[in-house]
Coordinates of C-alpha atoms and ligand atoms in Angstrom, one line a residue:
Chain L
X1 CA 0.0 0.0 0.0
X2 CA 2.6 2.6 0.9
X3 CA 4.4 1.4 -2.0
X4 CA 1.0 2.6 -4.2
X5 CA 1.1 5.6 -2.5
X6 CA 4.6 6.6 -2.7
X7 CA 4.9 5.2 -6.6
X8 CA 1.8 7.3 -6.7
X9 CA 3.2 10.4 -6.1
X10 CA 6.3 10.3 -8.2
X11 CA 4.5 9.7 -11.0
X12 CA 2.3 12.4 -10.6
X13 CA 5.3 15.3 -9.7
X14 CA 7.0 13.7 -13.2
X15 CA 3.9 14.9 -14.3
X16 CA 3.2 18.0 -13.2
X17 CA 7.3 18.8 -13.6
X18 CA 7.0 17.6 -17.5
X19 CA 3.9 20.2 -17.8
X20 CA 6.1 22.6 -16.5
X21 CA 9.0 22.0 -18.6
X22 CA 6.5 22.1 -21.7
X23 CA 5.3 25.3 -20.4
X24 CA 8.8 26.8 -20.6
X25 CA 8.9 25.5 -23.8
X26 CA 6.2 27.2 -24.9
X27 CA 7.4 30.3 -23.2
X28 CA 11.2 30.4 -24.7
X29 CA 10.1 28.9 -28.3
X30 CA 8.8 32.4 -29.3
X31 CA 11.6 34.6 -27.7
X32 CA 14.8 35.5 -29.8
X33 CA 17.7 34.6 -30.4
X34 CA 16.5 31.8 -32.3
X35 CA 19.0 28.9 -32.6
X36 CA 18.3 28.3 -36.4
X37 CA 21.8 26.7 -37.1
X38 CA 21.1 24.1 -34.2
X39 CA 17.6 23.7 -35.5
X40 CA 18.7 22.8 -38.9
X41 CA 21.6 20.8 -37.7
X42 CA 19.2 18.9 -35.4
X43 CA 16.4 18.3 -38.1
X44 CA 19.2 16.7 -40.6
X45 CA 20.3 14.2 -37.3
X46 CA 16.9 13.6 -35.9
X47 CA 14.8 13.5 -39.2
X48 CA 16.9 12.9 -42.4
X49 CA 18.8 10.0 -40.4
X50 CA 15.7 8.5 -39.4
X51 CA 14.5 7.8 -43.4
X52 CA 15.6 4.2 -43.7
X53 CA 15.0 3.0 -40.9
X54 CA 11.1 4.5 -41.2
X55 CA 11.0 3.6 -45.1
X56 CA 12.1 -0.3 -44.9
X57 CA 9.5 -1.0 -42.0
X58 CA 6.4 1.2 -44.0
X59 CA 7.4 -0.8 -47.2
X60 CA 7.1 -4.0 -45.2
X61 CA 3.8 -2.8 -43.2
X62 CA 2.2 -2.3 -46.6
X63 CA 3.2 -5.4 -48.2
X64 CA 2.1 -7.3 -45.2
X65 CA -0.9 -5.4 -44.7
X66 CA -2.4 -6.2 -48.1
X67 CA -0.8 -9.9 -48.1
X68 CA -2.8 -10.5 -44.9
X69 CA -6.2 -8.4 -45.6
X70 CA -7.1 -10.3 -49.1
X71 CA -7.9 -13.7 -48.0
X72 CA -10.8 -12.1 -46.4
X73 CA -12.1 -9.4 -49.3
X74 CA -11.2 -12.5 -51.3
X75 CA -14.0 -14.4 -49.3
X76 CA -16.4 -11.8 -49.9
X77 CA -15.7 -10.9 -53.6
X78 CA -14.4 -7.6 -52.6
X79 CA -10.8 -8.0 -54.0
X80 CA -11.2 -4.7 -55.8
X81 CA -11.3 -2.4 -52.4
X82 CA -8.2 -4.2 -51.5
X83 CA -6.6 -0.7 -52.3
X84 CA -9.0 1.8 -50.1
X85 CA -9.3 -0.5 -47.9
X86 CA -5.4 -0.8 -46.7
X87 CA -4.7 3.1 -48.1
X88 CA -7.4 4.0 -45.0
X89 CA -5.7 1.8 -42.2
X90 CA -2.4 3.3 -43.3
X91 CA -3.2 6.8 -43.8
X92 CA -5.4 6.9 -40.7
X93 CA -3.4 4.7 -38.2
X94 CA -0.6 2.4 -39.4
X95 CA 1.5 5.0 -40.5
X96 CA 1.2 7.9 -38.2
X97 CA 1.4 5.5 -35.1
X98 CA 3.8 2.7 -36.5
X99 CA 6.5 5.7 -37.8
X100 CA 6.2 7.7 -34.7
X101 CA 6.6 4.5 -32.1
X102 CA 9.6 3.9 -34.5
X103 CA 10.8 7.5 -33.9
X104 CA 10.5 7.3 -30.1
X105 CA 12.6 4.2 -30.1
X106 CA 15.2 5.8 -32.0
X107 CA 15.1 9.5 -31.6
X108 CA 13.6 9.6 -28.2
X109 CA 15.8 7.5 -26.2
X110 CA 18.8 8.9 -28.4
X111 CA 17.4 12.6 -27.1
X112 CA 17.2 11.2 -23.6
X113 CA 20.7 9.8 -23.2
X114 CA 22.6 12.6 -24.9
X115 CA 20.7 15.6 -22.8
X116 CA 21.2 13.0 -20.0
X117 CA 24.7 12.2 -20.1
X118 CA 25.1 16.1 -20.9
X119 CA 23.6 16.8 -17.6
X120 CA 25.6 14.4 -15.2
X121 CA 29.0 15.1 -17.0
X122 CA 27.8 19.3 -16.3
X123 CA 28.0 20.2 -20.0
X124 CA 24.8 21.9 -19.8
X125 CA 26.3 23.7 -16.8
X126 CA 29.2 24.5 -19.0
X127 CA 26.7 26.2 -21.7
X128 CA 25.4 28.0 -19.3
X129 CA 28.2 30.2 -18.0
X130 CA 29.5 30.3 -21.7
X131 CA 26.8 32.4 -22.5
X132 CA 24.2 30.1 -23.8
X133 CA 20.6 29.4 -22.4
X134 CA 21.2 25.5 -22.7
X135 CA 16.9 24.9 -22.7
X136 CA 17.1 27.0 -25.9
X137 CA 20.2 25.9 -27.6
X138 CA 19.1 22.2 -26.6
X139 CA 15.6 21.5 -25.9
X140 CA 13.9 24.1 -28.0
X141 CA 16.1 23.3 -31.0
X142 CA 15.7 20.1 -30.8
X143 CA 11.6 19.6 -30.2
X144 CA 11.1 22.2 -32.8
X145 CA 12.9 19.4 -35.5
X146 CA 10.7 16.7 -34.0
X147 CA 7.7 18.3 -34.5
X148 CA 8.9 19.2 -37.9
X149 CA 10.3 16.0 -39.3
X150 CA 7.5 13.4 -37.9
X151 CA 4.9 14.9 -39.8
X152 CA 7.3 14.5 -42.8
X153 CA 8.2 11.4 -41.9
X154 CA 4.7 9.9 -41.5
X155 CA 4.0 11.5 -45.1
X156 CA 6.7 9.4 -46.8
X157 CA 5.9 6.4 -44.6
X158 CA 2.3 6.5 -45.8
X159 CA 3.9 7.0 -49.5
X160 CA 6.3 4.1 -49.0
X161 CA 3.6 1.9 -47.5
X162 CA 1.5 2.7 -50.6
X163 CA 4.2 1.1 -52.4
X164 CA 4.5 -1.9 -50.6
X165 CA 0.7 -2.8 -51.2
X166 CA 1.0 -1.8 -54.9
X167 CA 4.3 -4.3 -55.0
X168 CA 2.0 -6.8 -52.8
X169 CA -1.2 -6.7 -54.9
X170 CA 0.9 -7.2 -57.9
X171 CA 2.5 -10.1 -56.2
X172 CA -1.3 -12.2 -56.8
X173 CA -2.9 -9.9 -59.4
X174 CA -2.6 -7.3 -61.7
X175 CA -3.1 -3.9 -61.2
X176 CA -2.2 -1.1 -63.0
X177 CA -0.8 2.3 -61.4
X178 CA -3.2 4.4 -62.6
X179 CA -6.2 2.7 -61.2
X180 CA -4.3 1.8 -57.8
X181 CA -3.6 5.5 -57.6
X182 CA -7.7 6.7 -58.4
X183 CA -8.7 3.8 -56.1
X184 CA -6.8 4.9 -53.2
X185 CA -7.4 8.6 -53.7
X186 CA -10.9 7.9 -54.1
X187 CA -11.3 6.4 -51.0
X188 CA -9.4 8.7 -49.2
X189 CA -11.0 12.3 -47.5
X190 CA -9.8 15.4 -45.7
X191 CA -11.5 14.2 -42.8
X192 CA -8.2 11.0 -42.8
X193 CA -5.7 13.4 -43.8
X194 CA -6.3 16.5 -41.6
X195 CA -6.6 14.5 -38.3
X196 CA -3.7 11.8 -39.8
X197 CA -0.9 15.2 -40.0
X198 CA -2.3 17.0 -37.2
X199 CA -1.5 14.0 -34.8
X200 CA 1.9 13.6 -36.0
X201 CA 2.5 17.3 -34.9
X202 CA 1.8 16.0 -31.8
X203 CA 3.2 12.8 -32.0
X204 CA 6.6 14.7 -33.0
X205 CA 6.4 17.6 -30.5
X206 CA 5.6 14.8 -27.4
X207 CA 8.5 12.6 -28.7
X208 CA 11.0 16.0 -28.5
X209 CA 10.0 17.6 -25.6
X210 CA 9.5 13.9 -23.5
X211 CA 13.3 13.1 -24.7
X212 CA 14.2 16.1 -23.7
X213 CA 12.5 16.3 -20.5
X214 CA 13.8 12.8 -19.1
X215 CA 17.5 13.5 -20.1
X216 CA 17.3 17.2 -18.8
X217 CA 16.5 16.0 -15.4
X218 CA 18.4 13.2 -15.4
X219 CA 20.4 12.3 -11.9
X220 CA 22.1 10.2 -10.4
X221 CA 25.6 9.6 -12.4
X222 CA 25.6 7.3 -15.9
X223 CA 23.4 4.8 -14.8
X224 CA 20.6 7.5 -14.4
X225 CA 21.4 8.0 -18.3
X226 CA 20.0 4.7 -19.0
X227 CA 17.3 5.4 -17.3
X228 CA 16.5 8.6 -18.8
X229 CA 16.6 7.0 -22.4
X230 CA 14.7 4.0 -20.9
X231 CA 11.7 6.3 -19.9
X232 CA 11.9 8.6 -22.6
X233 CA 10.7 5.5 -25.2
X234 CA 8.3 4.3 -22.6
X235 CA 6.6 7.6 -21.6
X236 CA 6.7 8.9 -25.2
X237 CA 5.6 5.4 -26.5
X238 CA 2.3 5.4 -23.9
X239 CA 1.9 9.3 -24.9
X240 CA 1.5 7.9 -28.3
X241 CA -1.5 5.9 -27.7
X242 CA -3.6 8.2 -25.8
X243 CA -2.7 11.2 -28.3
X244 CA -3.7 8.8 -30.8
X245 CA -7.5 7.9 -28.8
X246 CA -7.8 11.1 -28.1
X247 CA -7.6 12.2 -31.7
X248 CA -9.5 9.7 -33.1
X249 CA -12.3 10.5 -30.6
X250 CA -12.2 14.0 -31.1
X251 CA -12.2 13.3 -35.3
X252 CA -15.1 11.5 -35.1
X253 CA -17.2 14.1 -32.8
X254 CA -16.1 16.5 -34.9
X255 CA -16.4 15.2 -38.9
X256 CA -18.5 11.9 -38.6
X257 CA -21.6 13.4 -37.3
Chain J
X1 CA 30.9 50.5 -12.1
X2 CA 31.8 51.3 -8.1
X3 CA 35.2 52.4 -7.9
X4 CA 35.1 51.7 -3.9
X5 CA 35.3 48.6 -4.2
X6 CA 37.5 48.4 -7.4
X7 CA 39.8 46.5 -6.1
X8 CA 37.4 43.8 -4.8
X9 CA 36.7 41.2 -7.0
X10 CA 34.0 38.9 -5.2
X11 CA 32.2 39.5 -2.0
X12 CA 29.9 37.0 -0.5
X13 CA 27.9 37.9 2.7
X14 CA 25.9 35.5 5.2
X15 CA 25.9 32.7 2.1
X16 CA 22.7 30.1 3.1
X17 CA 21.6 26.7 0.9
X18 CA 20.3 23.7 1.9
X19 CA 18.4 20.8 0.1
X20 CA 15.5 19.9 1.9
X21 CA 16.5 19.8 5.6
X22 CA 20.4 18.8 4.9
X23 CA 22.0 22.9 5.8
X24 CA 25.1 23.0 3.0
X25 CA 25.7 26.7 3.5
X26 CA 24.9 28.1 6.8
X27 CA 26.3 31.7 6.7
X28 CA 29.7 31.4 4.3
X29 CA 31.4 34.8 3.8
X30 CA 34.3 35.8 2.1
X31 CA 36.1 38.3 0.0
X32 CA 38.5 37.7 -2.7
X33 CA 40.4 41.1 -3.9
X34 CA 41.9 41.5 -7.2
X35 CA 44.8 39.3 -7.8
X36 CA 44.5 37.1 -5.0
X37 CA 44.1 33.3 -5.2
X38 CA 42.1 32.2 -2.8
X39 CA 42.1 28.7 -1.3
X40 CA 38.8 26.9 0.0
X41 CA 39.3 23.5 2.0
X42 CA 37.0 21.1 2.7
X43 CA 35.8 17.6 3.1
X44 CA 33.9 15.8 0.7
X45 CA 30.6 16.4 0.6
X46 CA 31.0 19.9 2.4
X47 CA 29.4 22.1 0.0
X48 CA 32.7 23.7 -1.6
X49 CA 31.3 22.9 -5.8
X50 CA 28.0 24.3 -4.5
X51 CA 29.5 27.1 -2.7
X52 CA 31.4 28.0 -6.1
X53 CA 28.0 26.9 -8.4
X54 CA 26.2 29.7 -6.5
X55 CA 28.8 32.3 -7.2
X56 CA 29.0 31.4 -10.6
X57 CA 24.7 31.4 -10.9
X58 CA 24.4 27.7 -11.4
X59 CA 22.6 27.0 -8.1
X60 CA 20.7 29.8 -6.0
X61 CA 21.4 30.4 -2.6
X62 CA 18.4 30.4 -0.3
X63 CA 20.0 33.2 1.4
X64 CA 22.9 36.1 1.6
X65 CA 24.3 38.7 -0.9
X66 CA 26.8 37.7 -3.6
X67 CA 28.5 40.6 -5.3
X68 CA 30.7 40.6 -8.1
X69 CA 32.8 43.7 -9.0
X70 CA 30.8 45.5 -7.0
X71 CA 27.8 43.9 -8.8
X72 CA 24.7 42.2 -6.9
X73 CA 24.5 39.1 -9.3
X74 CA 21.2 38.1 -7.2
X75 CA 19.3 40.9 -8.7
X76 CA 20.7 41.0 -12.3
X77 CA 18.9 40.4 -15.4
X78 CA 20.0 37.0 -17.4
X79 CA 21.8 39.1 -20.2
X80 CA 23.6 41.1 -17.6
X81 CA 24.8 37.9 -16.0
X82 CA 25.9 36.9 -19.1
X83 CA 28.1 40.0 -19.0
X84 CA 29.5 39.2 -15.4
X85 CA 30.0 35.9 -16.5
X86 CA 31.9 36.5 -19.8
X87 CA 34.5 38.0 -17.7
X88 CA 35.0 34.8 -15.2
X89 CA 36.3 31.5 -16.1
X90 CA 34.4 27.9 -14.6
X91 CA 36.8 24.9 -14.3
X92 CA 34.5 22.3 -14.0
X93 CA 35.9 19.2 -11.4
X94 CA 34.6 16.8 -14.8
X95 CA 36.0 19.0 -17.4
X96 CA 33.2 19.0 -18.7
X97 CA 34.2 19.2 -22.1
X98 CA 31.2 19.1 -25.4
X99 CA 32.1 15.8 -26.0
X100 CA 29.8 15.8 -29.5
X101 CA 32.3 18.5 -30.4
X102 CA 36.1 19.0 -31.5
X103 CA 38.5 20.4 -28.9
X104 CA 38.8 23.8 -31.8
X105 CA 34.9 23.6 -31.7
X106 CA 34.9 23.4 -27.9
X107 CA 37.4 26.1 -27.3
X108 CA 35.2 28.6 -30.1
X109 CA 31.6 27.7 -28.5
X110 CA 32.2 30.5 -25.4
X111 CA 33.7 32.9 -28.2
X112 CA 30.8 32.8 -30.7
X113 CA 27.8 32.6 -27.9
X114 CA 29.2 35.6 -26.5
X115 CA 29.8 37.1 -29.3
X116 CA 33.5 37.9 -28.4
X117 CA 34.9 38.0 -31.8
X118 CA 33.1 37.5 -35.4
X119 CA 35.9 37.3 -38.3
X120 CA 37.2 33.7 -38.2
X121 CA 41.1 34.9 -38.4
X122 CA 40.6 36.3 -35.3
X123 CA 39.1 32.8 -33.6
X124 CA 41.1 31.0 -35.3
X125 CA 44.4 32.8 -33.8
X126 CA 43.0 32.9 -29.9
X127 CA 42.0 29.3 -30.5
X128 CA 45.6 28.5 -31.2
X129 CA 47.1 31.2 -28.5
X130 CA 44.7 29.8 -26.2
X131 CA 45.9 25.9 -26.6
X132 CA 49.4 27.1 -26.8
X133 CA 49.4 28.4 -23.6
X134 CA 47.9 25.3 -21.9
X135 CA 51.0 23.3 -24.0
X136 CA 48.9 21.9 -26.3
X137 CA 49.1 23.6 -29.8
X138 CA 48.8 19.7 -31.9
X139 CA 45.3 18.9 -30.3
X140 CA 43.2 21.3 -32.1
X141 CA 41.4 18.3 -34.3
X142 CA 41.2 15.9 -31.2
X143 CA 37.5 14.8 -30.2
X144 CA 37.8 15.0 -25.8
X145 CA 37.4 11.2 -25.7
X146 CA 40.9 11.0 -27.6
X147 CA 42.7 13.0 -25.1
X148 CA 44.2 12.2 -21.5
X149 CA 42.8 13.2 -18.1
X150 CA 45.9 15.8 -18.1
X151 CA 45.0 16.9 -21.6
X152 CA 41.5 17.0 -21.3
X153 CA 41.9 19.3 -17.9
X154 CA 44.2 21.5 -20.0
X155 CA 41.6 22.3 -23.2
X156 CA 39.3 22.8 -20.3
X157 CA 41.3 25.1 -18.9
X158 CA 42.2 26.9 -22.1
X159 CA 38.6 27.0 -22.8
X160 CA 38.1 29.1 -19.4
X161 CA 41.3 31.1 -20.7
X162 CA 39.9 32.2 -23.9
X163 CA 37.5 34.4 -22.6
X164 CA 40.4 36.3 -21.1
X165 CA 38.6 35.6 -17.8
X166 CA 39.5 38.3 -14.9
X167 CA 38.5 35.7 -12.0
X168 CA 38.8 31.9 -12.6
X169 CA 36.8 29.7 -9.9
X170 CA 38.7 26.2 -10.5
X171 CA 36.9 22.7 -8.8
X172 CA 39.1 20.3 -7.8
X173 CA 42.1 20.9 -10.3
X174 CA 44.0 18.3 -10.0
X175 CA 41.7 15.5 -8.7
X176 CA 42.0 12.4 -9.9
X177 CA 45.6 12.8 -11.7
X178 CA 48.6 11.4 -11.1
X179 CA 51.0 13.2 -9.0
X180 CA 53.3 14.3 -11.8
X181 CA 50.6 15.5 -14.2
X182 CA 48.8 17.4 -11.1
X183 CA 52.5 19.5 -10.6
X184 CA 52.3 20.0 -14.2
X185 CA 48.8 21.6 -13.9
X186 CA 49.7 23.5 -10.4
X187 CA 52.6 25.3 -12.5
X188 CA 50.2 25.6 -15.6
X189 CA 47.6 27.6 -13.2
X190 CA 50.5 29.6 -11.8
X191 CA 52.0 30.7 -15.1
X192 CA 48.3 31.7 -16.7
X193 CA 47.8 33.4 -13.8
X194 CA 50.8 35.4 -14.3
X195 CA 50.2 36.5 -17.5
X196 CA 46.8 37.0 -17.2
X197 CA 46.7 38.6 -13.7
X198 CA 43.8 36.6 -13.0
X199 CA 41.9 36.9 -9.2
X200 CA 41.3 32.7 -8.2
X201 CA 39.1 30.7 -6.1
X202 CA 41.0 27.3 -6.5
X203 CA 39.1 24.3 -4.4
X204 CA 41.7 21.9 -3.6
X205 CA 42.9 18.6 -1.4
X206 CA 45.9 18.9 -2.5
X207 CA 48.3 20.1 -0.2
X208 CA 51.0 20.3 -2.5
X209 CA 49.0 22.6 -5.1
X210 CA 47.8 24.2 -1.8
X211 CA 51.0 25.1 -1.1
X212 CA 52.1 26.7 -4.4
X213 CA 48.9 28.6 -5.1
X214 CA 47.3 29.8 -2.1
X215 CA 47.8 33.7 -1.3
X216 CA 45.3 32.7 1.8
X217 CA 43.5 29.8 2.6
X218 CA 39.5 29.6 3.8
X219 CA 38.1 26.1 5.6
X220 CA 34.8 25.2 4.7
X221 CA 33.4 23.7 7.6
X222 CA 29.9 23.1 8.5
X223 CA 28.5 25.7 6.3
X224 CA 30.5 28.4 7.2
X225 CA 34.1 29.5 6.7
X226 CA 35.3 28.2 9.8
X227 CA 39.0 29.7 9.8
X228 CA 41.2 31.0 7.1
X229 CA 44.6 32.2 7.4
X230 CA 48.4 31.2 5.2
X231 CA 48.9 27.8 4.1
X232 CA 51.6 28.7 7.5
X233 CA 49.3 29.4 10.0
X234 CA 46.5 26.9 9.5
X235 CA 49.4 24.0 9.2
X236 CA 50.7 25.0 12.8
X237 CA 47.2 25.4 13.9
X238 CA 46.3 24.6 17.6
X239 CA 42.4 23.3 16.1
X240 CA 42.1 19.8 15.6
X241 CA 39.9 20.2 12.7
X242 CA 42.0 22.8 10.9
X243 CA 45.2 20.8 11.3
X244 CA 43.9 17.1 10.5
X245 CA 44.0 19.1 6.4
X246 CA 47.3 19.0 6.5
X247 CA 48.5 15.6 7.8
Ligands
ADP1 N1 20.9 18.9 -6.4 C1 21.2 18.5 -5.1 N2 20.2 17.9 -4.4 C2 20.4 17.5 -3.2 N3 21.6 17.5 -2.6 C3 22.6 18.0 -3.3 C4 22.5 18.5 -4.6 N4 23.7 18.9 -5.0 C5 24.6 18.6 -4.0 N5 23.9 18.1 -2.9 C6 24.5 17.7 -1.7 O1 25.3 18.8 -1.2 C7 26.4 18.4 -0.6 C8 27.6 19.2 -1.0 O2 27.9 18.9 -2.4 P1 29.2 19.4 -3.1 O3 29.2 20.9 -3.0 O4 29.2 18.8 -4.4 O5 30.4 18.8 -2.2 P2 31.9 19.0 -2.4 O6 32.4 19.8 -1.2 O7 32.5 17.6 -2.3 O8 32.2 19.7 -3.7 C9 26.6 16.9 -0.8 O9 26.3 16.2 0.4 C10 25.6 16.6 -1.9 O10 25.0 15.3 -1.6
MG2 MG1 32.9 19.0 -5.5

């Protein structure tokens, strides 16, 4: 019971100091100097590295995706929605969820153990009596190239899982580009693309400012690096999913009814 | 600025911080003039990096006045910190080198964030004055995880020189180097010190730097400065306490 409790109440100061550290974002984000340099610089490491790793497993997703989905249209006669059908799951869920849990395992816990090793070896100390206000040059730089690469990355992840099921229906059948390309795009709607970029805003700016957050605060010598990295996938990963219900709930109030 | 106390380089009055109920600081003074190097001794654990954190405006005291050339840092704005701080040098007990950066690119970060210098002739040529100085003109290229503990504490220290500091406040020089290397960076303090005419807070254990560097030496002692005097006088000290430093 006292362990509830006390368990409890870390979680929820984490919290409440994680609201507060987005609130400074918020606060520092629109003040100048702005650290474009480190921006760039961070969107090429965080975002342009990330591209094959997020391509090869949406090429796969889409492949296996419409491998896995025919039997069943097949069953029913509808073979020919085989390409709305899988272009909805991807462009609504499977590729804005699947490319940012990738991104959380790879940039977040990167994010986490750099800030955090940074912190217990007092480089951000260092920064700041060089001059330099280390939550800008660090933080803000780097959650503003999260939030601006995910949503690009989910875009060519949705693109590259188009692909695959192209390369997959072709496997069986014959299709030809040009009808793939009408079938999909007929099927598809503002109402799954708005809601499908707008969460992988947030998707991105929850994956910076998490990483940041755990390897900021991080104590404790190098083991607390690992630990920092370790909860910077698993909070970010769980922020995921209930940005992701949240946004689907609130899409359906909003263009469904 | 206040020419009264123009030859007063730091002043710290009734000095107070504690984390939750442990007291660290419980009423530290002290005054370091211009051109003095001033030894504080301590145990482990005593509050001597925090006692130099809250000078530098890492870490805010609870309580107390800390004034720098003549300056009440408490009540400055950030960008006129900055401006306090551009003129002191941090040796950090870790180095606390960027290790995602080259030692050039380490030793340029305080120059372009303070925007000492802009043409790159010109940081290019205190980059290399800089790492001369320290005896280390080759390592320019090096990444910090290339370079000795000896080495690494000298780029730290020629990134503190660089900005031409007027005060350096050094954590635990030579700390965890052997006894040769630590001589080496006792005579290496002295020298820039020299030719700088820097003012010093050095923290220390060791004696023999001690020794060499101290104009006067402070003991940190539960939270206060419990006695200061010459490396002489505390060493033939009637207290216990004062003497057990220097067996
Ligand atoms: N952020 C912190 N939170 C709680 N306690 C701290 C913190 N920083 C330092 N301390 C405690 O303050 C004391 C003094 O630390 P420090 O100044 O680093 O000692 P030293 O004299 O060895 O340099 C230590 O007991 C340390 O545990
Ligand atoms: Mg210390």
């Amino acid at each position: 019971m006292r362990f509830i409790i006390v368990s409890a109440r870390i979680y929820f100061i984490t919290i409440a100091e994680l609201f507060h550290f987005g609130v400074r974002f918020i606060k520092e984000v629109v003040r100048p100097p702005f650290e474009w340099k480190e921006i760039a610089r961070q969107s090429y490491l965080l975002g342009f590295l990330s591209l094959g790793l997020v391509s090869i497993t949406a090429f796969i997703l889409g492949l296996v995706l419409t491998i896995q989905s025919r039997p069943t249209l097949v069953e029913f006669g509808a073979e020919s929605w085989l390409p709305s059908m899988v272009s909805l799951s991807i462009i609504r869920e499977i590729g804005p969820v699947i490319t940012a849990l990738i991104c959380a395992g790879k940039i977040g816990s990167g994010i986490g153990a750099e800030l955090g090793s940074m912190r217990v070896t007092e480089q951000i100390d260092a920064m700041e009596v060089s001059g330099t206000n280390p939550y800008k040059f660090l933080v803000v730089s780097r959650v503003i190239a999260t939030t601006l690469m995910l949503p690009l990355l989910v875009i060519l992840a949705d693109t590259i899982a188009l692909a695959g099921c192209f390369t997959a229906i072709n496997l069986k059948d014959s299709i030809s580009f040009p009808l793939f390309f009408r079938q999909v795009f007929v099927a598809l709607n503002y109402t799954d693309i708005f809601p499908s970029v707008f969460k992988s805003i947030l998707f991105g700016f929850f994956i910076g400012i998490i990483g940041c957050f755990m390897g900021y605060q991080t104590k404790k010598g190098t083991a607390g690096v690992g630990r920092s990295a370790n909860s910077a996938v698993v909070t970010s990963s769980l922020a995921i999913f209930i940005i992701d219900l949240i946004i689907a709930q609130l899409s359906d109030l909003l263009f469904e009814l | 600025m206040d020419l009264a106390n123009a030859d007063i380089a730091i002043h710290l009055k009734d000095l107070h911080k504690s984390f939750g109920d442990k007291h660290i600081l419980n009423g530290f003074n002290l005054t370091l003039k211009r051109g003095e190097n001033v030894v504080v001794l301590g145990k482990s654990g005593s509050g001597k990096s925090i006692l130099i954190k809250c000078i530098i405006g890492l870490v805010p005291p609870d309580k107390g006045e800390i004034e720098i050339f003549g300056q009440n840092t408490l009540k400055l704005s950030p960008k006129d910190m900055d401006i306090i701080r551009s003129k002191m040098g941090f040796l950090f007990q870790s180095n606390a080198l960027y290790d995602s950066m080259t030692v050039r690119e380490n030793l340029e970060f305080p120059l372009k964030r303070l925007r000492i210098s802009k043409s790159k002739e010109n940081i290019n040529s205190m980059v290399e004055e800089a790492l001369t100085n320290v005896g280390l003109p080759d390592a320019v290229d090096l990444m910090p995880a290339e370079l000795s503990g000896g080495m690494k504490k000298r780029v730290s220290i020629a990134r503190t020189l660089i900005m031409k500091p007027e005060i350096i406040l050094y954590d635990e020089p030579t700390t965890g180097l052997d006894p040769i290397t630590a001589k080496e960076i006792t005579n290496l303090m002295l020298e820039v010190q020299k030719i700088y005419n820097i003012s010093s807070i050095v923290i220390s254990h060791d004696i023999r730097c001690i020794e060499l560097i101290a104009d006067r030496i402070v003991i940190l002692m539960d939270g206060i400065n419990y006695a200061q005097g010459s490396f002489e006088e505390l060493s033939h000290s009637d207290d216990e306490r004062v003497k057990s430093f220097f067996l």
